[in-house]
Short mmCIF file of C-alpha atoms and ligand atoms in Angstrom, two decimals:
data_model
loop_
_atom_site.label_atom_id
_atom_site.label_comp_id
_atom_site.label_asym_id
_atom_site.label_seq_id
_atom_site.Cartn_x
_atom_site.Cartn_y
_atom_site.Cartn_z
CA UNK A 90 142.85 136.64 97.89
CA UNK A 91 140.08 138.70 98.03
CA UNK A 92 137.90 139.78 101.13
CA UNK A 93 135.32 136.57 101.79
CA UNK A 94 131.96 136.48 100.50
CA UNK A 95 129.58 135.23 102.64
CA UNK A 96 126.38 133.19 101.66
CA UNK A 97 123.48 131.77 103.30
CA UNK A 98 121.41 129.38 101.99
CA UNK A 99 117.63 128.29 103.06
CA UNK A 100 116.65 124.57 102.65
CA UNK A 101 120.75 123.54 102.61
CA UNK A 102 119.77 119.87 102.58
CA UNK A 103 117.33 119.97 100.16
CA UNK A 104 117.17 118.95 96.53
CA UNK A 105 118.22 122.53 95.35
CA UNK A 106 120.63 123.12 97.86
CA UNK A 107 122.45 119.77 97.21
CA UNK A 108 122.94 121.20 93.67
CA UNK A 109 123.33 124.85 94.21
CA UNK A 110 125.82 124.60 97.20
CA UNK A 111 128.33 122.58 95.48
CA UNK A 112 128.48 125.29 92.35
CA UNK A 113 128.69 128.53 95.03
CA UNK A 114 131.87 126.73 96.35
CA UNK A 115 133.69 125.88 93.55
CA UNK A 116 134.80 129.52 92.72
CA UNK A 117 132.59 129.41 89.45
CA UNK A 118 130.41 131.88 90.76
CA UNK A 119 132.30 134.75 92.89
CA UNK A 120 135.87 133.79 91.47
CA UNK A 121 139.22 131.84 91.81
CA UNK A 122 140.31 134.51 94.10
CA UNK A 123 137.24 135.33 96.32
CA UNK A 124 136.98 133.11 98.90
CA UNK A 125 133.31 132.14 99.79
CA UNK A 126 131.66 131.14 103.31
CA UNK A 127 128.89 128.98 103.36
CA UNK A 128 126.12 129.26 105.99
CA UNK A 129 123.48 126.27 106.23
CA UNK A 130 120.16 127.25 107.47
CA UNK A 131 118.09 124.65 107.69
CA UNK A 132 115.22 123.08 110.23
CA UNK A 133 116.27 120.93 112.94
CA UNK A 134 115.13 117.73 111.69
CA UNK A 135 117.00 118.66 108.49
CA UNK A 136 120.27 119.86 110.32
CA UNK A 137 121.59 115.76 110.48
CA UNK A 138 121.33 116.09 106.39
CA UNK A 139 122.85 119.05 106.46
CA UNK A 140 126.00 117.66 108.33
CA UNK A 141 126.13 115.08 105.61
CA UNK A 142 126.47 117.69 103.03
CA UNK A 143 128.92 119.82 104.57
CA UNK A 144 130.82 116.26 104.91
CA UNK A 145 130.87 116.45 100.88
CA UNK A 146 131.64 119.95 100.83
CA UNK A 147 135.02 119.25 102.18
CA UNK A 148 135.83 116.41 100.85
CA UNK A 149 135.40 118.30 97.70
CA UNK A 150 138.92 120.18 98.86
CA UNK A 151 137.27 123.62 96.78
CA UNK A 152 140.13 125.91 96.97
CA UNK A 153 137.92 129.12 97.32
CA UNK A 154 135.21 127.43 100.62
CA UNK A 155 136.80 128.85 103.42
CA UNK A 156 134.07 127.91 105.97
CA UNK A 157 130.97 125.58 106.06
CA UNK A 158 128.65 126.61 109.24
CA UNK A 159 125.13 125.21 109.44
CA UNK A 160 122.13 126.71 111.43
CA UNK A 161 118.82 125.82 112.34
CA UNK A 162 117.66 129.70 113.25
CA UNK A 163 117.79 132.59 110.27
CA UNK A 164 119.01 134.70 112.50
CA UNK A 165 122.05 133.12 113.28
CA UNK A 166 122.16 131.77 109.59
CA UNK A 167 122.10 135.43 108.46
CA UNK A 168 124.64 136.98 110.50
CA UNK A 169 126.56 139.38 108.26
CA UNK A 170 125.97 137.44 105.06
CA UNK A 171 126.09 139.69 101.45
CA UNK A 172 123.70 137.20 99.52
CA UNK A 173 120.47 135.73 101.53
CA UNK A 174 119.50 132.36 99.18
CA UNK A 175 115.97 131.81 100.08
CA UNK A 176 115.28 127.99 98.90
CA UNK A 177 113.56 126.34 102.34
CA UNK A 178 110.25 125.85 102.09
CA UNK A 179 107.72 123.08 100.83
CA UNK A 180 107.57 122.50 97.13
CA UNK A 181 104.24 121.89 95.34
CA UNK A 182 103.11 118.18 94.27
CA UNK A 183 101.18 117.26 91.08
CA UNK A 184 97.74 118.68 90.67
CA UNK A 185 98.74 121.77 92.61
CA UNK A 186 99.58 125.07 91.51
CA UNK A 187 102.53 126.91 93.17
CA UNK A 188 100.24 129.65 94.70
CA UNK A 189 98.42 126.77 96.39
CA UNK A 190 101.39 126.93 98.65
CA UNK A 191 101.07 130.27 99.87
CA UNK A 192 99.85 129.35 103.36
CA UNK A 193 102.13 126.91 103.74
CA UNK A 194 105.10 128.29 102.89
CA UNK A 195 104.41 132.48 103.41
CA UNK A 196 104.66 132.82 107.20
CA UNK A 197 108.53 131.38 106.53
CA UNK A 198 109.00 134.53 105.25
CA UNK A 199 107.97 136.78 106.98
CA UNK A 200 109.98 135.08 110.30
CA UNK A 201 113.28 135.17 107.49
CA UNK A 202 112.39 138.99 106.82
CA UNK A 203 112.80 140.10 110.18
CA UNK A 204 115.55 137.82 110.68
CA UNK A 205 117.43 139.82 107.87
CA UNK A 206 116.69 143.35 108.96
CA UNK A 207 118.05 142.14 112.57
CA UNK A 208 121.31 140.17 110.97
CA UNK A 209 122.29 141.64 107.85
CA UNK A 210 122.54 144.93 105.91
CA UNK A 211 124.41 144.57 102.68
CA UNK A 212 123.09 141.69 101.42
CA UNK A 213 121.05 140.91 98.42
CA UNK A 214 118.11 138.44 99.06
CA UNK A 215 117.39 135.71 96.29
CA UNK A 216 113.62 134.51 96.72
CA UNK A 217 113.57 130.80 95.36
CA UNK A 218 111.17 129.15 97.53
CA UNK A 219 107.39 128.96 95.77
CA UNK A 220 105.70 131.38 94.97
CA UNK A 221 108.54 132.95 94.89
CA UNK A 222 107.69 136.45 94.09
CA UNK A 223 104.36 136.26 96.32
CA UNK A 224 107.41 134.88 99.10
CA UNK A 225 109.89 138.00 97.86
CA UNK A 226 107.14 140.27 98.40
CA UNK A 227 106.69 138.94 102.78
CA UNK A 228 110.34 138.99 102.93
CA UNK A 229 110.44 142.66 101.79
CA UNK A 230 108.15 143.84 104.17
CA UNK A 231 108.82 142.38 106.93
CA UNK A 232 112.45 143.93 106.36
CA UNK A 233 111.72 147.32 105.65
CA UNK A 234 115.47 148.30 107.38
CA UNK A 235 116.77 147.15 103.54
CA UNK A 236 116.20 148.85 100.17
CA UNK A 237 113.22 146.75 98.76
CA UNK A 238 115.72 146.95 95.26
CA UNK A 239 117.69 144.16 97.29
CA UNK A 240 114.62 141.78 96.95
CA UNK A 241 114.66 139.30 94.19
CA UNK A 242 112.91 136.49 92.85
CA UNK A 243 113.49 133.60 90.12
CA UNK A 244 112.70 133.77 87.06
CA UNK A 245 115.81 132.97 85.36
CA UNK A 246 114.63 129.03 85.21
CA UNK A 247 111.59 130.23 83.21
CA UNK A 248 114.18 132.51 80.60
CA UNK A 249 116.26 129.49 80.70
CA UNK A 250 113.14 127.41 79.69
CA UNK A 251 112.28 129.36 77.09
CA UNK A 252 115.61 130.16 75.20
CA UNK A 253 116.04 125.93 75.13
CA UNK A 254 112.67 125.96 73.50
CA UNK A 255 112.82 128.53 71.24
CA UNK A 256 116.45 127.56 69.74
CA UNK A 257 115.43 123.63 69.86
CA UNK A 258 112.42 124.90 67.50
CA UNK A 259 114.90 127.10 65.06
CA UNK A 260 117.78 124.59 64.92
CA UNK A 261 120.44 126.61 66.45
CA UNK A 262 122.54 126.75 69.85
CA UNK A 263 120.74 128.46 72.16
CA UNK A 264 123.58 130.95 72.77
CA UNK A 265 121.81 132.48 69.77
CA UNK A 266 118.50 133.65 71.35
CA UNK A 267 119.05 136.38 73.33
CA UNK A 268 116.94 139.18 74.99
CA UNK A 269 113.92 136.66 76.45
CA UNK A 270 112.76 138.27 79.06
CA UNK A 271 109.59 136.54 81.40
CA UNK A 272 107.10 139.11 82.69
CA UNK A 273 105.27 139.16 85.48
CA UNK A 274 104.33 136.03 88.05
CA UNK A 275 106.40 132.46 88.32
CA UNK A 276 103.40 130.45 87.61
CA UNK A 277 101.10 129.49 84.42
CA UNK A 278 100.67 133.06 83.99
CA UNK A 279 103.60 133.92 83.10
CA UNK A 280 104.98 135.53 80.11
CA UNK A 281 107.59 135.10 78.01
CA UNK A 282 108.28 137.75 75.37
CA UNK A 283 109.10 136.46 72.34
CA UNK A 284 108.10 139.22 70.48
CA UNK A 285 111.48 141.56 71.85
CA UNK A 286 113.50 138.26 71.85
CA UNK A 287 115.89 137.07 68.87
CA UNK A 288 118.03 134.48 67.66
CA UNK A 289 121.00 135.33 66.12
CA UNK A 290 120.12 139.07 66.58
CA UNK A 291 116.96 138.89 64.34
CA UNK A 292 113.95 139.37 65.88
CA UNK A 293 112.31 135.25 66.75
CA UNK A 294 109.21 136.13 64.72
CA UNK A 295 110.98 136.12 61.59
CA UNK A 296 113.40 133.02 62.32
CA UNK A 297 110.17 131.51 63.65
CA UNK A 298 107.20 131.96 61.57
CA UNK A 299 104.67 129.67 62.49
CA UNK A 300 102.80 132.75 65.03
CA UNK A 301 100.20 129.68 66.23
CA UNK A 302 103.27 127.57 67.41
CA UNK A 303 104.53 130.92 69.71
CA UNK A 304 101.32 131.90 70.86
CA UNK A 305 100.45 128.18 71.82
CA UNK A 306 102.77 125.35 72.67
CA UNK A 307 105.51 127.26 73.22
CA UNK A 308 103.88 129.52 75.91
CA UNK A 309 102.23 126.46 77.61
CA UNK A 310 105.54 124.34 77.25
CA UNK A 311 107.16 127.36 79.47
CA UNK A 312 104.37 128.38 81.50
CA UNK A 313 103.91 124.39 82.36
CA UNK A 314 107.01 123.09 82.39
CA UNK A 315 107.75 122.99 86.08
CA UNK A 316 104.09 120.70 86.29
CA UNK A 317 105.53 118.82 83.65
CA UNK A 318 108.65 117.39 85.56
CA UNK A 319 106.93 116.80 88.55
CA UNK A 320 104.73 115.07 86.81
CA UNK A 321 107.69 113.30 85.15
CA UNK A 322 110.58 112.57 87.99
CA UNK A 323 107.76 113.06 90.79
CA UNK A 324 109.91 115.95 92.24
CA UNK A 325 110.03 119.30 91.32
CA UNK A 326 113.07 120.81 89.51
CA UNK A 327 116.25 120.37 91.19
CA UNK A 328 119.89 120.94 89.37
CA UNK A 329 117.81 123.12 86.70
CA UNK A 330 116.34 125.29 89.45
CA UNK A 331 119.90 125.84 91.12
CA UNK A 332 121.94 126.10 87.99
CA UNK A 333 119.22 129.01 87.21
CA UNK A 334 120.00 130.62 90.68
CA UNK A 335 123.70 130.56 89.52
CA UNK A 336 122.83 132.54 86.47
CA UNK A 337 120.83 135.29 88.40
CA UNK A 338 123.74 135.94 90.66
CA UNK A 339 126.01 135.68 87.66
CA UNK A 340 123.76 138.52 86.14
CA UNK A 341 123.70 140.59 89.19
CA UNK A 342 127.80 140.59 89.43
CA UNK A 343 128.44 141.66 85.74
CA UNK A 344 127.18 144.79 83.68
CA UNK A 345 124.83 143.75 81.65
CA UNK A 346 126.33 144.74 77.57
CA UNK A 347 124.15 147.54 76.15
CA UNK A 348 121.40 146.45 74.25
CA UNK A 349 120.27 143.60 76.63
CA UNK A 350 118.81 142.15 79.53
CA UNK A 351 118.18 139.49 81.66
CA UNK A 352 114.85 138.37 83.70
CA UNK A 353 114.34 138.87 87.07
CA UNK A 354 111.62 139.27 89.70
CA UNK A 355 111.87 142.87 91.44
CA UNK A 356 109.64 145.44 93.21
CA UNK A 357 107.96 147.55 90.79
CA UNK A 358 108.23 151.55 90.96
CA UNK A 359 104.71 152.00 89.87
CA UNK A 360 106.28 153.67 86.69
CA UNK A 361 105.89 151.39 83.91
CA UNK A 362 104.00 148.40 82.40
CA UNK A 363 100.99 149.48 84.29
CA UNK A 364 102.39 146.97 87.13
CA UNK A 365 101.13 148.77 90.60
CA UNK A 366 104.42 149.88 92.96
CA UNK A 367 105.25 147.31 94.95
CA UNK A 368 104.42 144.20 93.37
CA UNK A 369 107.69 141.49 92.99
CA UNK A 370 107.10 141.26 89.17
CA UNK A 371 109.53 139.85 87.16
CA UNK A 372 110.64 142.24 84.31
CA UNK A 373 113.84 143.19 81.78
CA UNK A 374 116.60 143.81 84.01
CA UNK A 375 120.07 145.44 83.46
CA UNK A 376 122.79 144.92 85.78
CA UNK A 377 124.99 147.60 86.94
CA UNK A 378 127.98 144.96 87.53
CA UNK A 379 128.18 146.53 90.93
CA UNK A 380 126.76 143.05 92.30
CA UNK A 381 123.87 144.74 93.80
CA UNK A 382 122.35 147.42 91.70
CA UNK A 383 120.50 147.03 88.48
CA UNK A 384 117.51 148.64 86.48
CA UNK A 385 113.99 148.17 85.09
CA UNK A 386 114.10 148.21 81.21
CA UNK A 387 111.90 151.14 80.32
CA UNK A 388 111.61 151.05 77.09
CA UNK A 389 110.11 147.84 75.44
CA UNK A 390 107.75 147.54 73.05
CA UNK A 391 104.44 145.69 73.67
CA UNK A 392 102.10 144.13 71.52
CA UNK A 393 98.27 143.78 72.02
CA UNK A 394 98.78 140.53 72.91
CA UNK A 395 101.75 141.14 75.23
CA UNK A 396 99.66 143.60 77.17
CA UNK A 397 96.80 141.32 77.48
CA UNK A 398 99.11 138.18 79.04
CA UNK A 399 101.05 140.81 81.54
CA UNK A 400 97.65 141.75 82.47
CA UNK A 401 96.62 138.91 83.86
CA UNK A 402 99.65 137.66 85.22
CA UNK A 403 99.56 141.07 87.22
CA UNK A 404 96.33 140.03 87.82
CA UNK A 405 96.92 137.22 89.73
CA UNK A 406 99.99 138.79 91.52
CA UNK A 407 97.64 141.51 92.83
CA UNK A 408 95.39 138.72 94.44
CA UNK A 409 97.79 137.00 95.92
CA UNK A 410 99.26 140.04 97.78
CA UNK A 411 95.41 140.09 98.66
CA UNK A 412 95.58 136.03 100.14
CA UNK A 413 98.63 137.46 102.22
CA UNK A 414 97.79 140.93 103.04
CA UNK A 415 97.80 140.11 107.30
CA UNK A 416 102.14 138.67 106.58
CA UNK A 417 102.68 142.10 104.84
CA UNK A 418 103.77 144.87 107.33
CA UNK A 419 102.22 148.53 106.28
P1 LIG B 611 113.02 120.10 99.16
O1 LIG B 611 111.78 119.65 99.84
O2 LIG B 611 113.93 119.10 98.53
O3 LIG B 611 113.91 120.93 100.19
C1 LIG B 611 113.37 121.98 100.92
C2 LIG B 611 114.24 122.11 102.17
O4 LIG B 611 113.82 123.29 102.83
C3 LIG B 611 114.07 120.94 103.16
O5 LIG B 611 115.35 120.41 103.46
C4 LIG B 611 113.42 121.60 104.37
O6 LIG B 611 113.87 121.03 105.59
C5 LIG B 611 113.89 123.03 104.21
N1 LIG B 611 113.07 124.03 104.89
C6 LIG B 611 111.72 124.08 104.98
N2 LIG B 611 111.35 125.15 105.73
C7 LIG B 611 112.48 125.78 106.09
C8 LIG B 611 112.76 126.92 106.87
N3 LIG B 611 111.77 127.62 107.44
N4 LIG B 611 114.05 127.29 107.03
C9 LIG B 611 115.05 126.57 106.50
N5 LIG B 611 114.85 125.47 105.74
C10 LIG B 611 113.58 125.08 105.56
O7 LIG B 611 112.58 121.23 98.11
P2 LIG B 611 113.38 121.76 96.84
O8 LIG B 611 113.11 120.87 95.69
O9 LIG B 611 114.80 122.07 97.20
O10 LIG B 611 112.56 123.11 96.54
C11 LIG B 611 112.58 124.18 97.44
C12 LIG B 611 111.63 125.27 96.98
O11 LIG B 611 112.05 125.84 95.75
C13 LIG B 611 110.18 124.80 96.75
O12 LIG B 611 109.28 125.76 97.26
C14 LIG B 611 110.08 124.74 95.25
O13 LIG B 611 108.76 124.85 94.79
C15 LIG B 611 110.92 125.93 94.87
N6 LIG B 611 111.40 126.00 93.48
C16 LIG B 611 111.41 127.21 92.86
C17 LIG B 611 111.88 127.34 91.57
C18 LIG B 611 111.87 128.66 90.85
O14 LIG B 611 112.12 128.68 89.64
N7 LIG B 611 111.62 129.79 91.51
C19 LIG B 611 112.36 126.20 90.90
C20 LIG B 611 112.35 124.98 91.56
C21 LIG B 611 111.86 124.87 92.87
C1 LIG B 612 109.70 125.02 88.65
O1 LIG B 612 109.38 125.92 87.89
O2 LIG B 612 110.22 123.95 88.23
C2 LIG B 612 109.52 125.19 90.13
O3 LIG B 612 108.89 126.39 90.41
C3 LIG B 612 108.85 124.02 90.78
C4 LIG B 612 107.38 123.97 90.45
O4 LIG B 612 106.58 123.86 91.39
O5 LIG B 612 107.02 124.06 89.29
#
């Protein structure tokens, strides 16, 4: 057996955590011979919940879950953990949009930040929680003791969203489509590229020909589709959102093959994309299979049209680091 890995998770007894926790024991993620230590942060009025679940965790008898502790402070949640799950925090209802959560939910960041840079040092922080790369960019800050590359956000959801759609509209598995990567913001700005995508290693605008059908209901079914199931199960996404989580730190642990890339939400260096330094904007990534590093892909090709849409979805990142400029420490 291998040395432990040790995991916190944010919002352990909510609807993502119920899902994701379950998965991070099993050994599917870190491996059959990596043992893995689970710490529950949660609030207090939650903690009761999260007794329940750590009830289930056991009874599950996972060979790899070597410990279950739960916490209602970060600080003590965080104590020497290597991967930070950031999931607490309010989700939107319908009629909102996720940056309509901002004051709610920012200031839990910026108190998880600090508790980070006081309780952990090689860790690598997973920003889940809405908006999640607004919420990525507080946590950063207020940590400035760890590299800001060790910041992420979610976006894998919205790649995941968008590879279902795209092969559902071609007629093949959607282990064909490959390369999708989502730019910018986790909200209705997003983008996602299909113009550098493909299924079955040609490019998706020559499987896919109808150019209206790209440029209109398949954007809005992926930039909407987290309204959508609210509107549908009254809840926001739950095992989706979780299994996605999975599949960044999947990403993160493996190289990334040559030739492709994966989506995630990082700090920008300033140096490409015309996305300003600093802003948590989800671009092509490349792991370096060293489970933390991983690199911005330089060298896509961007349409007219592409450059427009990552416009304004850097746009609206840019004025919601204005909403929360007071969180952000200088
Ligand atoms: P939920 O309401 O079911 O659970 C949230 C949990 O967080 C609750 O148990 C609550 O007690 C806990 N919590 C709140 N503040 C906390 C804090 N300061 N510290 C620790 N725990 C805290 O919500 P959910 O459905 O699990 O969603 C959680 C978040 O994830 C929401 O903000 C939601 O919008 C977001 N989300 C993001 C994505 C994405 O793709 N990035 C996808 C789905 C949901
Ligand atoms: C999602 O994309 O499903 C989540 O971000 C939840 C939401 O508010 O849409």
């Amino acid at each position: 057996m291998r040395e432990p890995v040790r995991v916190a998770i944010t919002g352990a007894a909510g609807q993502i955590g119920y899902s994701l926790l379950f998965r991070l024991a099993s050994g599917e993620v870190f491996g059959a011979d990596t043992p893995v230590e689970l710490n529950l942060v949660e609030l207090p009025a939650a903690a009761k919940v999260a007794e329940g679940t750590a009830m289930e965790l056991e009874d599950c008898a996972f060979k790899t879950l070597k410990k279950i502790t739960i916490h209602d402070t970060p600080e003590k949640g965080f104590e020497g953990v290597n991967w930070a799950l950031l999931v607490g925090s309010k989700p939107r209802g319908p009629g909102m949009e996720r940056n309509d959560l901002i004051r709610d939910n920012g200031h839990i960041f910026v108190g998880q930040g600090k508790a980070l840079a006081r309780a952990a040092s090689n860790v690598n922080v997973v920003v889940v929680g809405n908006p999640c790369n607004t919420n990525a960019l507080i946590a950063q800050h207020n940590c400035r003791d760890i590299a800001p590359t060790r910041f992420t956000a979610m976006t894998m959801l919205d790649e995941n969203r968008a590879k279902y759609q795209l092969a559902k509209k071609a007629g093949v598995d959607v282990r064909e489509v490959q390369n999708l990567a989502i730019w910018g913001n986790h909200s209705s700005t997003m983008v996602p590229d299909f113009e550098n995508a493909t299924i079955g290693g040609r490019r998706v605008t020559d499987v896919i020909t109808d150019r209206a059908w790209l440029e209109g209901e398949f954007f809005t079914t992926v930039q909407k589709r987290g309204a959508a199931i609210i509107a549908a199960r009254g809840k926001s996404s739950a095992a989706s959102a979780a299994g996605a989580c999975i599949d960044q730190i999947k990403n993160l642990l493996r190289k990334t093959p040559a030739g492709e890339w994966f989506s995630m939400a990082v700090a920008s260096d300033g140096n490409a994309y015309d996305v300003p330094a600093g802003l948590i904007f989800s671009f092509p990534v490349r792991s370096l299979g060293d489970g933390k590093g991983y690199e911005i892909v330089k060298d896509v090709k961007l349409s007219d049209f592409a450059k427009k849409k990552i416009g304004e979805t850097t746009k609206e990142l840019l004025e919601e680091r204005e909403v929360v400029k007071n969180m952000l420490v200088k």
